[in-house]
PDB file of C-alpha atoms in Angstrom:
ATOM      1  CA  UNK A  27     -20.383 -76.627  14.661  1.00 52.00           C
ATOM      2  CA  UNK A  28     -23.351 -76.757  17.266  1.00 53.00           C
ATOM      3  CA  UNK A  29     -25.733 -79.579  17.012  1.00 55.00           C
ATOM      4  CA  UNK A  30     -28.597 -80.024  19.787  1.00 56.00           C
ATOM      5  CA  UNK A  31     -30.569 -83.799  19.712  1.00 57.00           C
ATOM      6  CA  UNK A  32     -32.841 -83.946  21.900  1.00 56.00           C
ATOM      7  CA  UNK A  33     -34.098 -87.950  21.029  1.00 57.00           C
ATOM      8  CA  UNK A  34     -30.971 -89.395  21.802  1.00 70.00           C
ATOM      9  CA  UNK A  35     -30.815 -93.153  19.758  1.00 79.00           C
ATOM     10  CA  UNK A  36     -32.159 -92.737  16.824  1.00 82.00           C
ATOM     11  CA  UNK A  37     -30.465 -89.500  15.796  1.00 85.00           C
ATOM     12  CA  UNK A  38     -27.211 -91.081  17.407  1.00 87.00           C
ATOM     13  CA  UNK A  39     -27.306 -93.276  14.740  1.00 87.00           C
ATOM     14  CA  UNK A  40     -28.313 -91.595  12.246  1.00 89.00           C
ATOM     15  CA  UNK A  41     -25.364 -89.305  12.770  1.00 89.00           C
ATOM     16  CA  UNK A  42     -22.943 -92.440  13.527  1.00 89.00           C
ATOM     17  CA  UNK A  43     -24.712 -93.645   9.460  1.00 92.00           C
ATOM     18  CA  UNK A  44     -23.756 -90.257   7.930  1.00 92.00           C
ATOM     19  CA  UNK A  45     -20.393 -89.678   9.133  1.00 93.00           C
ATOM     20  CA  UNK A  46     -20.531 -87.277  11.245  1.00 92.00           C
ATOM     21  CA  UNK A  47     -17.795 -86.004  13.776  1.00 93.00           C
ATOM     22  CA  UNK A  48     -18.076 -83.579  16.590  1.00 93.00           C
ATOM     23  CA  UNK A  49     -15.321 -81.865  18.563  1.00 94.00           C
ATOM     24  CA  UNK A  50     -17.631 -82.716  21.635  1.00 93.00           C
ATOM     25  CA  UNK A  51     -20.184 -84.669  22.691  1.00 92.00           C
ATOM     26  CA  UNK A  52     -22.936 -84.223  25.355  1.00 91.00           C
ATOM     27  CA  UNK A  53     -24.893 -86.725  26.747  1.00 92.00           C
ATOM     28  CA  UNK A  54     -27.512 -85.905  29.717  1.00 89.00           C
ATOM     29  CA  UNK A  55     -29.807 -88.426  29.185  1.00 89.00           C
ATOM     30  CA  UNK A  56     -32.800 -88.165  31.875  1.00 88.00           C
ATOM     31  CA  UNK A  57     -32.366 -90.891  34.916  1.00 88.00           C
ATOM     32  CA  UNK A  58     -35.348 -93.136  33.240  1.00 89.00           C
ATOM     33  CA  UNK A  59     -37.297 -92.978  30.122  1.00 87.00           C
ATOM     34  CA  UNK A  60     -39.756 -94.802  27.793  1.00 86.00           C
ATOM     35  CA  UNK A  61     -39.143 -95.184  24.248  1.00 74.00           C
ATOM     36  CA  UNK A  62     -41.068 -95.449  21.295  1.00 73.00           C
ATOM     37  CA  UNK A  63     -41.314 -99.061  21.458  1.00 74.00           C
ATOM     38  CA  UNK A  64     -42.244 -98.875  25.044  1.00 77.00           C
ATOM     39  CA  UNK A  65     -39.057 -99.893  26.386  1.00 81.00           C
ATOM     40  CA  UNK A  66     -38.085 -98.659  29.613  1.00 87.00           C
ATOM     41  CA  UNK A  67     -34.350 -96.941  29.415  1.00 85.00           C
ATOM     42  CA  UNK A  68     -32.705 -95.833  33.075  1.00 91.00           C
ATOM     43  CA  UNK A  69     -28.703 -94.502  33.331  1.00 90.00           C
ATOM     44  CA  UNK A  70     -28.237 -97.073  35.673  1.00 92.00           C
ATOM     45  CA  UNK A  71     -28.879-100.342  33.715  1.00 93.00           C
ATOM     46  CA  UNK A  72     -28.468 -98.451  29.735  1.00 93.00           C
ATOM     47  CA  UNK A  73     -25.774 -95.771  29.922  1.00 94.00           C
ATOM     48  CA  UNK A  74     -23.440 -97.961  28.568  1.00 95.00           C
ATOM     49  CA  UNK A  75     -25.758 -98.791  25.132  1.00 93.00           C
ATOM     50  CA  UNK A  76     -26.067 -94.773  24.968  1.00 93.00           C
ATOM     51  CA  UNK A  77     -22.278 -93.897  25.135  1.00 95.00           C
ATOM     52  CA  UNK A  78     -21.302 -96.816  22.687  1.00 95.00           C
ATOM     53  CA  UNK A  79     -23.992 -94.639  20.401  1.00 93.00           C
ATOM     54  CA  UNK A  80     -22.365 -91.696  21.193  1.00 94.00           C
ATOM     55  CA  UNK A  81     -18.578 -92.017  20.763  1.00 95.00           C
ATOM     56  CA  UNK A  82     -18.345 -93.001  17.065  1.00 94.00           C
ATOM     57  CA  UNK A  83     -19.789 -89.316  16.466  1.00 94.00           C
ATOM     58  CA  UNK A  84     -16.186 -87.877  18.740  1.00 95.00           C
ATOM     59  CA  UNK A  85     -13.289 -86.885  16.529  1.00 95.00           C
ATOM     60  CA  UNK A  86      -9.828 -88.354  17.763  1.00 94.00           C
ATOM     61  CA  UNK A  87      -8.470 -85.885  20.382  1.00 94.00           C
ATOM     62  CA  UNK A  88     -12.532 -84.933  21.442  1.00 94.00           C
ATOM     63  CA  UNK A  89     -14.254 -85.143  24.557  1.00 93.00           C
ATOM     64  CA  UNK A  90     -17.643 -87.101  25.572  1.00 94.00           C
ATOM     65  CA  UNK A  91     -18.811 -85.420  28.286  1.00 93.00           C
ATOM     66  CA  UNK A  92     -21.307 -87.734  30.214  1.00 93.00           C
ATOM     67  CA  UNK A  93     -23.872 -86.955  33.112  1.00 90.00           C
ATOM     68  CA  UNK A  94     -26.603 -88.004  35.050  1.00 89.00           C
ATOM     69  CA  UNK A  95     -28.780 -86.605  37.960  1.00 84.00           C
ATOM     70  CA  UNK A  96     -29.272 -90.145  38.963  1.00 85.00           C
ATOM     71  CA  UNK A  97     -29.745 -90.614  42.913  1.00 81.00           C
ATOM     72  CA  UNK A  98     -29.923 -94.223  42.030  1.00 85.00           C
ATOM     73  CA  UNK A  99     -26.490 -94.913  40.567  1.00 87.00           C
ATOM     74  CA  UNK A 100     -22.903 -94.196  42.334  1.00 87.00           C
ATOM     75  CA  UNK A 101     -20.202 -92.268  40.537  1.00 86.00           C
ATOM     76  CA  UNK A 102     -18.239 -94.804  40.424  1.00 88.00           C
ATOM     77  CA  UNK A 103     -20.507 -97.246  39.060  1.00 92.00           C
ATOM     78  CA  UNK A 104     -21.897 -94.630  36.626  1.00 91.00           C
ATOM     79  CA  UNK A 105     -18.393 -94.460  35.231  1.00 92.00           C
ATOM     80  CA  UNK A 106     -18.038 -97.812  35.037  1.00 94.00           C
ATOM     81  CA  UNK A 107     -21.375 -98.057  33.049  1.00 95.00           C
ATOM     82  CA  UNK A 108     -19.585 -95.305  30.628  1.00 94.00           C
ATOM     83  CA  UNK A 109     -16.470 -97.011  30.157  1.00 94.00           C
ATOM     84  CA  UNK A 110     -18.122-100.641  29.603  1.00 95.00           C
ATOM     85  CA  UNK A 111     -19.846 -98.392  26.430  1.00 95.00           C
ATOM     86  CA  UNK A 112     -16.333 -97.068  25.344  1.00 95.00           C
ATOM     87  CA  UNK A 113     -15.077-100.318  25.255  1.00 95.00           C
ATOM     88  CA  UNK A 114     -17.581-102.244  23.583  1.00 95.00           C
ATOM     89  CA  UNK A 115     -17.103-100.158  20.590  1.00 94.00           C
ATOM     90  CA  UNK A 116     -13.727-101.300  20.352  1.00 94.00           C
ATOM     91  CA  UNK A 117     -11.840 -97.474  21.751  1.00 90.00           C
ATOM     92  CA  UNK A 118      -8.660 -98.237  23.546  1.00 84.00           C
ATOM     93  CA  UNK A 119      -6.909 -95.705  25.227  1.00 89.00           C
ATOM     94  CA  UNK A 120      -9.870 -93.670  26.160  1.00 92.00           C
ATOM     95  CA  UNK A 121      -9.147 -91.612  29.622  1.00 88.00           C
ATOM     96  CA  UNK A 122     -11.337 -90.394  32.066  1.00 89.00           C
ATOM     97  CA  UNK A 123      -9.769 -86.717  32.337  1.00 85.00           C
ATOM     98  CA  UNK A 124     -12.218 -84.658  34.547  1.00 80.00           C
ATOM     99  CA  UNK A 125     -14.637 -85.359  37.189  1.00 79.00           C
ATOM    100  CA  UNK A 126     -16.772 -81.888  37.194  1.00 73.00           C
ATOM    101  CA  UNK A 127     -18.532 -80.702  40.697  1.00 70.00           C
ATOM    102  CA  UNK A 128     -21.338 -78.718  40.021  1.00 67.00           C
ATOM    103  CA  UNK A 129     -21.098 -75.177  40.418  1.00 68.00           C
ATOM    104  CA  UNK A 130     -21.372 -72.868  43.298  1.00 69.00           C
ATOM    105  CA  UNK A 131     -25.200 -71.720  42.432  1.00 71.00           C
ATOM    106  CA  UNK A 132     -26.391 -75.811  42.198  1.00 66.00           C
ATOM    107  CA  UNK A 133     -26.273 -76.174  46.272  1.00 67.00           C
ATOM    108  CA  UNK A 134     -27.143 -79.209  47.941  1.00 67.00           C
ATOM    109  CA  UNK A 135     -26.712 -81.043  51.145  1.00 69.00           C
ATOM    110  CA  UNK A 136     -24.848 -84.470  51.276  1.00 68.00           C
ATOM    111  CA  UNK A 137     -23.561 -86.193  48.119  1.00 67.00           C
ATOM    112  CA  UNK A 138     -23.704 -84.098  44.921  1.00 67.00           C
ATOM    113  CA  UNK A 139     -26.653 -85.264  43.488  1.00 64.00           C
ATOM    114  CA  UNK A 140     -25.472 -84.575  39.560  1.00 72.00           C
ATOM    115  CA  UNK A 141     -22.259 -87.063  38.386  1.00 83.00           C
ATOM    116  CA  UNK A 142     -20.411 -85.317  35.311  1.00 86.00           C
ATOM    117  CA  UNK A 143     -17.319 -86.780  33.596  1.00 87.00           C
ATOM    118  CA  UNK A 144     -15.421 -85.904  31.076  1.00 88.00           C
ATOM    119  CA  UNK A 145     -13.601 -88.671  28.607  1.00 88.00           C
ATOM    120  CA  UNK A 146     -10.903 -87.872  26.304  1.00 90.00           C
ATOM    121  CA  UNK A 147     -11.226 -89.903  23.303  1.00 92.00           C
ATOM    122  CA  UNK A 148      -7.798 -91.049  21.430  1.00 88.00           C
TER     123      UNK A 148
END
């Protein structure tokens, strides 16, 4: 099954309410945002809240593939914001299995610009 949301918390939710279970999970959030409310969402300080959304909808063995094009954030501190999210939902023996580069036709000079990671859910 393919599923495409494109307003990422409520529909997580919604999902997360109904049961639902995907094989994987996508999340490429923009670097900031403003919600409905008015309240300002950025990967750096919220990318946890997002991926505790997120991984109730990934069936045991799944992935949660998590990205941002944040110049603002590290790598490592991204994934740090990612696992903080994993474990506040109570998943244990969640591993980080892939760090993706982007690909040949994304060039850039210096640091890659684009973090992607890839978590294998137990």
């Amino acid at each position: 099954m393919s599923l495409h949301i494109p307003a990422g918390f409520d529909w997580l939710a919604r999902l997360a309410k109904r049961g639902e279970k995907f094989d994987l999970v996508i999340l490429d959030p923009p670097s900031t945002s403003v919600g409905k409310k008015k309240k300002r969402w950025s990967a750096k300080n919220d990318m946890d809240e997002l991926v505790a959304l997120a991984a109730p909808l990934v069936k045991s063995g799944g992935l949660l593939w998590t990205t941002t094009n944040s110049a603002s954030i590290p790598p490592e501190k991204f994934a740090k914001k990612c696992k903080k999210g994993l474990d506040d939902v109570g998943l244990s023996g969640v591993r980080l299995e892939r760090v993706v580069p982007m690909p040949a036709d994304f060039p850039s000079v210096g640091p890659q610009p684009v973090t992607n990671l890839v978590w294998r859910l137990p």
